[in-house]
CSV table of C-alpha atoms and ligand atoms in Angstrom, one decimal:
chain,number,residue,atom,x,y,z
T,711,MET,CA,63.3,90.5,93.4
T,712,SER,CA,62.0,87.8,95.9
T,713,THR,CA,58.3,87.8,96.8
T,714,VAL,CA,57.1,91.0,98.2
T,715,PRO,CA,55.8,90.0,101.7
T,716,SER,CA,52.3,91.4,102.9
T,717,THR,CA,53.9,92.5,106.2
T,718,TYR,CA,57.4,93.0,107.7
T,719,GLU,CA,58.8,93.6,111.2
T,720,THR,CA,60.1,97.0,112.1
T,721,THR,CA,61.0,99.1,115.1
T,722,ARG,CA,59.5,102.5,115.6
T,723,LEU,CA,61.0,105.3,117.9
T,724,ARG,CA,58.1,107.4,119.2
T,725,ASP,CA,58.2,109.8,122.0
T,726,GLY,CA,61.4,108.3,123.6
T,727,VAL,CA,60.0,104.6,123.2
T,728,VAL,CA,61.2,101.9,121.0
T,729,SER,CA,58.6,99.6,120.0
T,730,PHE,CA,58.8,96.3,117.4
T,731,GLY,CA,56.1,94.6,115.6
T,732,ALA,CA,54.6,93.7,112.1
T,733,HIS,CA,53.5,96.4,109.9
T,734,ALA,CA,51.9,96.4,106.4
T,735,PHE,CA,54.6,96.2,103.7
T,736,PRO,CA,54.3,99.5,101.8
T,737,HIS,CA,54.0,98.4,98.2
T,738,GLU,CA,53.5,101.7,97.0
T,739,ALA,CA,57.0,102.6,98.2
T,740,LEU,CA,58.6,100.4,95.5
T,741,GLY,CA,59.2,103.2,93.1
T,742,ASP,CA,61.8,103.9,90.3
T,743,ASP,CA,63.7,106.2,92.9
T,744,THR,CA,63.8,103.7,95.7
T,745,VAL,CA,66.3,100.8,96.8
T,746,VAL,CA,65.0,98.4,99.6
T,747,ILE,CA,67.6,96.9,101.7
T,748,ARG,CA,67.2,93.7,103.8
T,749,PRO,CA,69.9,94.1,106.6
T,750,ASP,CA,71.8,91.1,107.9
T,751,HIS,CA,73.7,93.0,110.5
T,752,MET,CA,72.8,96.4,112.3
T,753,GLY,CA,74.9,98.2,114.8
T,754,ILE,CA,73.8,100.1,117.9
T,755,CYS,CA,75.3,103.6,117.9
T,756,ARG,CA,75.4,106.2,120.7
T,757,ALA,CA,73.6,108.5,118.4
T,758,ASP,CA,70.5,105.9,118.3
T,759,VAL,CA,70.4,106.2,122.3
T,760,LYS,CA,70.6,110.1,122.1
T,761,GLU,CA,67.6,110.1,119.8
T,762,ILE,CA,65.7,108.0,122.3
T,763,LEU,CA,66.8,110.5,125.0
T,764,GLY,CA,65.9,113.5,122.6
T,765,SER,CA,69.4,114.6,123.4
T,766,ARG,CA,70.6,115.1,119.9
T,767,ASP,CA,70.1,117.9,117.3
T,768,VAL,CA,68.8,116.4,114.1
T,769,PRO,CA,69.7,118.1,111.0
T,770,GLU,CA,66.9,118.4,108.6
T,771,ASP,CA,69.0,117.7,105.5
T,772,ARG,CA,69.9,114.1,106.6
T,773,GLY,CA,67.1,113.2,109.1
T,774,PRO,CA,67.3,111.1,112.4
T,775,LEU,CA,70.1,108.5,112.7
T,776,PHE,CA,68.0,106.0,114.5
T,777,GLY,CA,69.1,102.7,112.9
T,778,HIS,CA,71.8,103.8,110.3
T,779,GLU,CA,74.4,101.2,110.8
T,780,LEU,CA,73.9,98.1,108.6
T,781,VAL,CA,75.2,95.7,106.2
T,782,GLY,CA,72.7,93.8,104.1
T,783,SER,CA,71.5,93.1,100.5
T,784,VAL,CA,69.3,95.0,98.0
T,785,PHE,CA,65.9,93.4,98.1
T,786,PHE,CA,64.4,95.8,95.5
T,787,ALA,CA,66.1,98.2,93.2
T,788,GLY,CA,63.9,101.0,91.4
T,789,SER,CA,64.6,101.1,87.7
T,790,ARG,CA,66.3,104.5,88.0
T,791,SER,CA,68.3,103.7,91.2
T,792,GLY,CA,71.4,102.2,89.5
T,793,PHE,CA,71.5,99.1,91.9
T,794,GLU,CA,70.3,95.6,91.4
T,795,ALA,CA,68.7,93.2,93.7
T,796,GLY,CA,71.3,90.9,95.4
T,797,ASP,CA,73.9,93.6,95.7
T,798,THR,CA,75.7,93.7,99.2
T,799,VAL,CA,75.4,97.2,100.5
T,800,THR,CA,75.6,99.4,103.5
T,801,LEU,CA,74.0,102.8,104.1
T,802,ASN,CA,75.6,106.2,104.3
T,803,PRO,CA,72.9,108.2,106.4
T,804,ASN,CA,74.4,111.8,105.6
T,805,ILE,CA,73.0,112.0,102.1
T,806,THR,CA,68.9,112.0,102.2
T,807,PRO,CA,66.5,112.1,105.0
T,808,HIS,CA,64.1,110.0,102.8
T,809,ARG,CA,64.9,106.6,104.5
T,810,THR,CA,63.3,104.4,107.1
T,811,THR,CA,65.0,103.1,110.2
T,812,GLY,CA,67.7,100.4,109.7
T,813,PHE,CA,66.4,98.4,112.8
T,814,ALA,CA,63.8,96.7,110.6
T,815,GLU,CA,63.7,93.7,108.2
T,816,TYR,CA,63.5,96.0,105.3
T,817,VAL,CA,64.8,99.7,105.0
T,818,PHE,CA,63.6,102.1,102.2
T,819,VAL,CA,65.9,104.5,100.8
T,820,ARG,CA,64.5,107.0,98.2
T,821,GLY,CA,66.5,109.7,96.3
T,822,SER,CA,67.7,110.5,92.8
T,823,LYS,CA,70.2,108.5,91.2
T,824,GLU,CA,73.0,110.6,92.2
T,825,GLN,CA,71.9,110.6,95.9
T,826,LEU,CA,71.4,106.8,96.0
T,827,GLU,CA,74.8,106.5,94.4
T,828,GLN,CA,76.1,108.2,97.6
T,829,ALA,CA,73.6,107.0,100.1
T,830,VAL,CA,73.8,103.2,99.3
T,831,VAL,CA,77.4,101.9,99.3
T,832,ARG,CA,78.4,98.6,97.7
T,833,VAL,CA,80.3,96.3,100.0
T,834,PRO,CA,83.1,94.8,98.1
T,835,GLY,CA,84.3,91.2,98.3
T,836,PRO,CA,82.4,88.2,99.6
T,837,TYR,CA,80.5,89.0,102.8
T,838,ASP,CA,79.7,85.8,104.7
T,839,GLY,CA,78.5,87.1,107.8
T,840,LYS,CA,81.5,85.7,109.8
T,841,ASP,CA,83.9,88.8,109.8
T,842,VAL,CA,81.2,91.4,110.6
T,843,TRP,CA,82.1,95.0,111.1
T,844,MET,CA,80.2,98.2,110.6
T,845,PRO,CA,81.5,100.4,107.7
T,846,GLU,CA,79.7,103.6,108.7
T,847,PRO,CA,81.4,104.3,112.0
T,848,PHE,CA,84.7,103.6,110.5
T,849,ALA,CA,84.1,105.7,107.6
T,850,CYS,CA,83.4,108.8,109.8
T,851,ILE,CA,86.7,108.1,111.5
T,852,VAL,CA,88.6,107.8,108.0
T,853,HIS,CA,86.8,111.0,107.0
T,854,ALA,CA,87.6,112.8,110.4
T,855,LEU,CA,91.4,112.1,110.1
T,856,ARG,CA,91.7,112.7,106.4
T,857,LYS,CA,89.8,116.0,107.0
T,858,LEU,CA,92.4,116.8,109.8
T,859,LEU,CA,95.3,116.3,107.5
T,860,GLU,CA,93.6,118.3,104.9
T,861,LEU,CA,93.0,121.2,107.3
T,862,THR,CA,96.3,121.2,108.8
T,863,GLY,CA,98.3,120.7,105.5
T,864,LEU,CA,99.9,117.5,106.7
T,865,ASP,CA,100.7,114.3,104.7
T,866,SER,CA,100.5,111.8,107.6
T,867,LEU,CA,100.7,111.8,111.3
T,868,GLY,CA,104.2,110.4,111.3
T,869,GLY,CA,106.0,111.0,114.5
T,870,LYS,CA,103.0,112.8,115.9
T,871,ARG,CA,101.7,112.2,119.5
T,872,VAL,CA,97.9,111.7,119.6
T,873,GLY,CA,95.9,111.9,122.7
T,874,ILE,CA,92.4,110.4,122.6
T,875,VAL,CA,89.7,111.4,125.1
T,876,GLY,CA,87.1,108.4,125.2
T,877,ALA,CA,87.7,104.7,124.5
T,878,GLY,CA,84.3,104.1,123.0
T,879,CYS,CA,84.1,102.6,119.5
T,880,ALA,CA,85.0,105.9,118.1
T,881,GLY,CA,88.1,106.4,120.4
T,882,LEU,CA,89.3,103.0,119.5
T,883,MET,CA,88.8,103.5,115.8
T,884,PHE,CA,90.7,106.7,116.0
T,885,ALA,CA,93.5,104.8,117.7
T,886,MET,CA,93.7,102.3,115.1
T,887,TYR,CA,93.8,104.8,112.0
T,888,ALA,CA,96.1,107.3,113.9
T,889,ARG,CA,98.8,104.5,114.6
T,890,HIS,CA,98.3,103.5,111.0
T,891,LEU,CA,99.1,106.9,109.9
T,892,GLY,CA,102.3,107.0,111.7
T,893,ALA,CA,101.3,108.4,115.3
T,894,SER,CA,101.8,107.2,118.9
T,895,VAL,CA,98.6,107.0,120.6
T,896,THR,CA,97.5,107.3,124.1
T,897,VAL,CA,93.7,106.9,125.0
T,898,PHE,CA,92.1,108.3,128.0
T,899,ASN,CA,89.0,106.7,129.3
T,900,ARG,CA,86.8,107.4,132.4
T,901,GLY,CA,85.5,103.8,133.2
T,902,GLY,CA,87.4,100.7,133.6
T,903,VAL,CA,85.2,98.4,131.6
T,904,ARG,CA,86.0,100.1,128.3
T,905,ARG,CA,89.8,100.5,129.3
T,906,ALA,CA,89.8,96.5,130.0
T,907,PHE,CA,87.8,95.8,126.8
T,908,ALA,CA,90.3,97.6,124.7
T,909,ARG,CA,93.2,95.7,126.2
T,910,GLU,CA,91.5,92.3,126.4
T,911,GLN,CA,90.5,92.5,122.7
T,912,GLY,CA,94.1,93.4,121.9
T,913,ILE,CA,93.1,96.8,120.4
T,914,LEU,CA,95.3,98.8,122.5
T,915,ALA,CA,98.5,98.0,124.4
T,916,ALA,CA,98.5,98.3,128.2
T,917,ASP,CA,100.6,101.7,127.7
T,918,GLU,CA,98.1,103.1,125.3
T,919,ILE,CA,95.1,103.2,127.4
T,920,ARG,CA,95.2,105.3,130.7
T,921,PRO,CA,92.4,106.3,133.0
T,922,LEU,CA,91.0,109.8,132.4
T,923,SER,CA,91.7,110.5,135.9
T,924,GLU,CA,95.4,110.4,134.9
T,925,ALA,CA,95.0,112.9,132.2
T,926,GLY,CA,96.6,115.7,134.5
T,927,ALA,CA,99.8,113.8,134.4
T,928,TYR,CA,100.2,114.6,130.6
T,929,PRO,CA,100.1,118.3,130.3
T,930,ASP,CA,101.2,119.7,127.0
T,931,ALA,CA,102.0,116.2,125.8
T,932,PHE,CA,100.2,115.9,122.4
T,933,ASP,CA,100.2,117.4,119.0
T,934,VAL,CA,96.7,116.2,118.3
T,935,VAL,CA,93.8,115.7,120.8
T,936,VAL,CA,90.9,113.9,119.7
T,937,VAL,CA,87.7,114.5,121.8
T,938,ALA,CA,85.6,111.4,121.2
T,939,PRO,CA,83.3,110.7,124.1
T,940,THR,CA,79.4,110.7,124.1
T,941,VAL,CA,79.3,114.4,124.5
T,942,ALA,CA,82.3,117.1,124.2
T,943,THR,CA,81.4,118.5,127.5
T,944,ALA,CA,83.1,121.8,128.5
T,945,GLU,CA,85.0,119.9,131.1
T,946,LEU,CA,86.2,117.4,128.6
T,947,LEU,CA,87.3,120.1,126.2
T,948,GLU,CA,89.1,121.8,128.9
T,949,THR,CA,91.0,118.3,129.6
T,950,ALA,CA,91.9,118.4,125.9
T,951,GLY,CA,93.1,121.8,126.2
T,952,ARG,CA,95.6,120.6,129.0
T,953,LEU,CA,96.7,117.6,127.1
T,954,ALA,CA,97.6,119.7,123.9
T,955,ARG,CA,100.9,121.4,123.4
T,956,ASP,CA,101.2,124.9,122.3
T,957,GLY,CA,100.5,124.8,118.6
T,958,ALA,CA,98.4,121.5,118.7
T,959,VAL,CA,95.3,120.8,117.2
T,960,VAL,CA,92.1,119.6,119.2
T,961,LEU,CA,89.8,117.7,117.0
T,962,VAL,CA,86.1,117.8,118.4
T,963,TYR,CA,84.3,114.5,117.3
T,964,GLY,CA,82.0,113.7,120.2
T,965,GLY,CA,78.6,115.3,120.5
T,966,THR,CA,78.0,118.9,120.5
T,967,ARG,CA,74.9,121.0,120.3
T,968,LYS,CA,73.9,124.4,118.9
T,969,GLY,CA,75.6,127.3,120.9
T,970,ASP,CA,78.3,125.1,122.6
T,971,ARG,CA,81.5,127.1,123.0
T,972,PHE,CA,85.2,126.1,123.4
T,973,PRO,CA,85.9,126.8,127.0
T,974,GLY,CA,87.0,130.3,127.8
T,975,GLY,CA,86.6,131.9,124.2
T,976,PRO,CA,84.0,132.7,121.6
T,977,VAL,CA,84.7,129.6,119.3
T,978,ASP,CA,81.2,127.9,118.6
T,979,VAL,CA,82.6,124.2,118.6
T,980,ASP,CA,79.1,122.9,117.2
T,981,ALA,CA,79.7,125.0,114.1
T,982,VAL,CA,83.4,124.2,113.9
T,983,ARG,CA,82.4,120.2,114.2
T,984,ARG,CA,79.4,120.4,111.7
T,985,GLY,CA,81.2,122.8,109.4
T,986,GLU,CA,84.5,120.9,109.7
T,987,LEU,CA,86.5,123.9,110.3
T,988,LEU,CA,89.9,124.9,111.8
T,989,THR,CA,90.1,128.0,113.9
T,990,TRP,CA,92.9,129.1,116.2
T,991,VAL,CA,92.2,130.1,119.7
T,992,ASP,CA,94.4,131.4,122.7
T,993,HIS,CA,93.7,129.1,125.5
T,994,ALA,CA,95.5,128.9,128.9
T,995,GLY,CA,98.6,130.6,127.5
T,996,LYS,CA,98.8,128.3,124.4
T,997,ARG,CA,97.7,128.6,120.8
T,998,LEU,CA,95.5,125.9,119.9
T,999,GLY,CA,93.8,124.9,116.7
T,1000,VAL,CA,90.2,123.8,117.2
T,1001,SER,CA,88.9,121.6,114.4
T,1002,GLY,CA,86.0,119.2,113.8
T,1003,ALA,CA,84.4,116.6,111.6
T,1004,TYR,CA,81.0,115.6,110.8
T,1005,GLY,CA,79.6,112.5,108.7
T,1006,CYS,CA,81.4,110.9,105.9
T,1007,PHE,CA,81.2,110.4,101.9
T,1008,LYS,CA,81.3,107.2,99.8
T,1009,GLU,CA,85.0,107.8,99.2
T,1010,ASP,CA,85.6,107.4,103.1
T,1011,TYR,CA,83.7,104.0,103.1
T,1012,GLU,CA,86.0,102.9,100.0
T,1013,GLU,CA,89.0,104.0,101.8
T,1014,GLY,CA,87.8,102.2,104.8
T,1015,PHE,CA,87.1,98.9,102.8
T,1016,ARG,CA,90.7,99.3,101.3
T,1017,LEU,CA,92.4,99.7,104.6
T,1018,ARG,CA,90.4,96.9,106.3
T,1019,ALA,CA,91.4,94.6,103.2
T,1020,GLU,CA,94.9,95.6,102.9
T,1021,TYR,CA,96.0,96.0,106.6
T,1022,PRO,CA,93.6,93.6,108.5
T,1023,GLU,CA,96.0,93.4,111.5
T,1024,ALA,CA,96.1,97.3,111.9
T,1025,PHE,CA,92.3,97.5,111.7
T,1026,PRO,CA,90.9,94.5,113.8
T,1027,LEU,CA,87.4,96.0,113.5
T,1028,ASP,CA,85.4,92.8,114.1
T,1029,ARG,CA,87.1,92.8,117.6
T,1030,LEU,CA,85.1,95.8,118.4
T,1031,VAL,CA,81.9,93.7,118.3
T,1032,SER,CA,81.2,92.8,122.1
T,1033,ARG,CA,77.7,91.2,121.6
T,1034,ARG,CA,75.2,89.9,119.2
T,1035,ILE,CA,71.5,89.9,119.9
T,1036,PRO,CA,68.4,89.1,117.6
T,1037,LEU,CA,66.3,92.1,116.4
T,1038,ASP,CA,63.3,91.0,118.4
T,1039,GLU,CA,65.4,91.8,121.6
T,1040,PHE,CA,66.7,95.0,120.4
T,1041,PRO,CA,63.9,97.3,121.8
T,1042,ASP,CA,64.2,96.2,125.4
T,1043,PHE,CA,68.1,96.2,125.2
T,1044,VAL,CA,68.4,99.7,123.7
T,1045,MET,CA,65.8,100.9,126.2
T,1046,ASP,CA,67.9,99.6,128.9
T,1047,ILE,CA,71.0,101.2,127.5
T,1048,ALA,CA,69.0,104.7,127.4
T,1049,ALA,CA,67.8,104.2,130.9
T,1050,GLY,CA,71.3,103.4,132.0
T,1051,ARG,CA,70.7,100.1,133.1
T,1052,THR,CA,73.3,98.6,130.9
T,1053,ASP,CA,76.2,100.1,129.1
T,1054,PRO,CA,78.2,97.3,127.0
T,1055,PRO,CA,81.6,98.3,125.7
T,1056,GLY,CA,82.4,98.1,122.0
T,1057,LYS,CA,79.8,97.4,119.3
T,1058,VAL,CA,76.5,95.5,119.9
T,1059,LEU,CA,75.4,94.0,116.6
T,1060,VAL,CA,71.8,93.4,116.0
T,1061,GLU,CA,71.1,90.3,113.7
T,1062,ALA,CA,68.2,89.8,111.2
T,1063,ALA,CA,66.5,86.6,111.6
T,1064,PRO,CA,67.7,83.7,109.6
T,1065,ARG,CA,66.3,83.7,106.2
T,1066,ALA,CA,63.9,80.8,105.2
Q,720,NAP,N1,81.6,113.7,114.2
Q,720,NAP,C1,81.0,112.7,113.5
Q,720,NAP,O1,80.9,112.5,112.4
Q,720,NAP,C2,80.4,111.5,114.5
Q,720,NAP,C3,80.2,110.3,114.0
Q,720,NAP,C4,79.7,109.3,114.8
Q,720,NAP,C5,79.7,109.5,116.1
Q,720,NAP,N2,80.2,110.7,116.6
Q,720,NAP,C6,80.0,110.9,118.0
Q,720,NAP,O2,81.0,110.2,118.8
Q,720,NAP,C7,80.4,109.9,120.2
Q,720,NAP,C8,81.0,108.6,120.5
Q,720,NAP,O3,80.7,107.5,119.8
Q,720,NAP,P1,81.2,106.0,120.2
Q,720,NAP,O4,80.6,105.2,119.2
Q,720,NAP,O5,82.4,106.1,120.7
Q,720,NAP,O6,80.2,105.9,121.6
Q,720,NAP,P2,80.4,104.8,122.7
Q,720,NAP,O7,81.1,103.5,122.2
Q,720,NAP,O8,79.1,104.7,123.4
Q,720,NAP,O9,81.4,105.4,123.8
Q,720,NAP,C9,81.2,106.4,124.5
Q,720,NAP,C10,82.4,106.9,125.3
Q,720,NAP,O10,82.2,108.2,125.7
Q,720,NAP,C11,82.5,108.2,127.1
Q,720,NAP,N3,82.0,109.0,128.1
Q,720,NAP,C12,80.4,109.1,128.0
Q,720,NAP,N4,80.2,110.1,129.1
Q,720,NAP,C13,81.3,110.7,129.5
Q,720,NAP,C14,81.6,111.7,130.5
Q,720,NAP,N5,80.8,112.2,131.1
Q,720,NAP,N6,83.0,111.8,130.8
Q,720,NAP,C15,83.9,111.1,130.3
Q,720,NAP,N7,83.7,110.1,129.3
Q,720,NAP,C16,82.5,109.8,129.0
Q,720,NAP,C17,82.5,106.6,127.5
Q,720,NAP,O11,83.5,106.4,128.8
Q,720,NAP,P3,83.0,105.3,129.8
Q,720,NAP,O12,83.4,104.2,129.4
Q,720,NAP,O13,83.7,105.9,131.0
Q,720,NAP,O14,81.4,105.4,129.9
Q,720,NAP,C18,82.8,106.1,126.4
Q,720,NAP,O15,84.4,106.1,126.2
Q,720,NAP,C19,78.9,109.8,119.8
Q,720,NAP,O16,78.2,110.2,120.9
Q,720,NAP,C20,78.7,110.9,118.6
Q,720,NAP,O17,78.4,112.0,119.3
Q,720,NAP,C21,80.5,111.7,115.9
């Protein structure tokens, strides 16, 4: 372990306001059951913004997500942690609530050896900071489509037509992975900025990305419809229902809250999403499967690393990065996103200050 500083810089989210400053380094936190990570890169996720706005239900077993996408190195590894200082790692925020925000110079993760083994995931191969992409959001996509295959009993999406609502980071990664699994994809996005970004970055071909307003021209067209916008509103679920053919599955991935229902029926989409269930409903004269996925496991990160390493052209995850900002600019920047003053497409990366 390098010398422990007396202070470190971190953000704080309190009452909808993000602040940044130096705080005393908590030497007492360096226990046997703790890993301290020094992030090199952090990703801004829509969930961070929702937590600023207070529009996200925070599960007690995993805690808030604010600052959960990161890649960095282990600065301190407790004697019972199973890690070593210097390991290149990323974080799985779905395991323990005993962790501090990733938008900081140091991140503290505490848990049993088994929990840490799941919560702190080793990044394979050299990581030189040039080819930067965020493993966590991709692991969630890998998890979601693997869960869909498991729930439907399919081996692949070979020959399937997959419609995706939302060309945010999630929608674009769904498109990459569904294509890799053999599907043809059509992504529908409300705004032109993300549609242009997807085309200009070479992530989607022109015929793979359509305005959401054109969704009506695709009735009963898809075997699977993924709902991946910020919030899976009743209106967007209704759109997904229209896009789906009789017998299709609607995969709900975008935000849901306690008590949300699939339009026109009793299905609790929040329970389906968080419980990763598949349930069948009668909707507008069709039989539709409604399924969901939530979070991911270490195995999903490992599959994500394998896919990226073996099929770099199918998974141009670095091209999702639209902008890089230093950590000290992050509070104003994310508050601007929360206030609707800016809404960059793709993934904004926050970079740690260069090491001395
Ligand atoms: N289930 C899971 O495990 C899991 C994991 C991670 C994230 N998520 C969910 O996935 C969501 C999307 O994440 P992301 O990273 O893709 O976010 P993102 O990059 O910020 O993209 C948000 C997308 O939502 C669209 N959108 C927002 N409001 C809309 C509306 N009223 N009508 C139509 N489209 C709308 C945006 O379209 P415009 O371009 O038109 O604004 C954009 O395509 C998150 O909010 C989170 O709830 C789920």
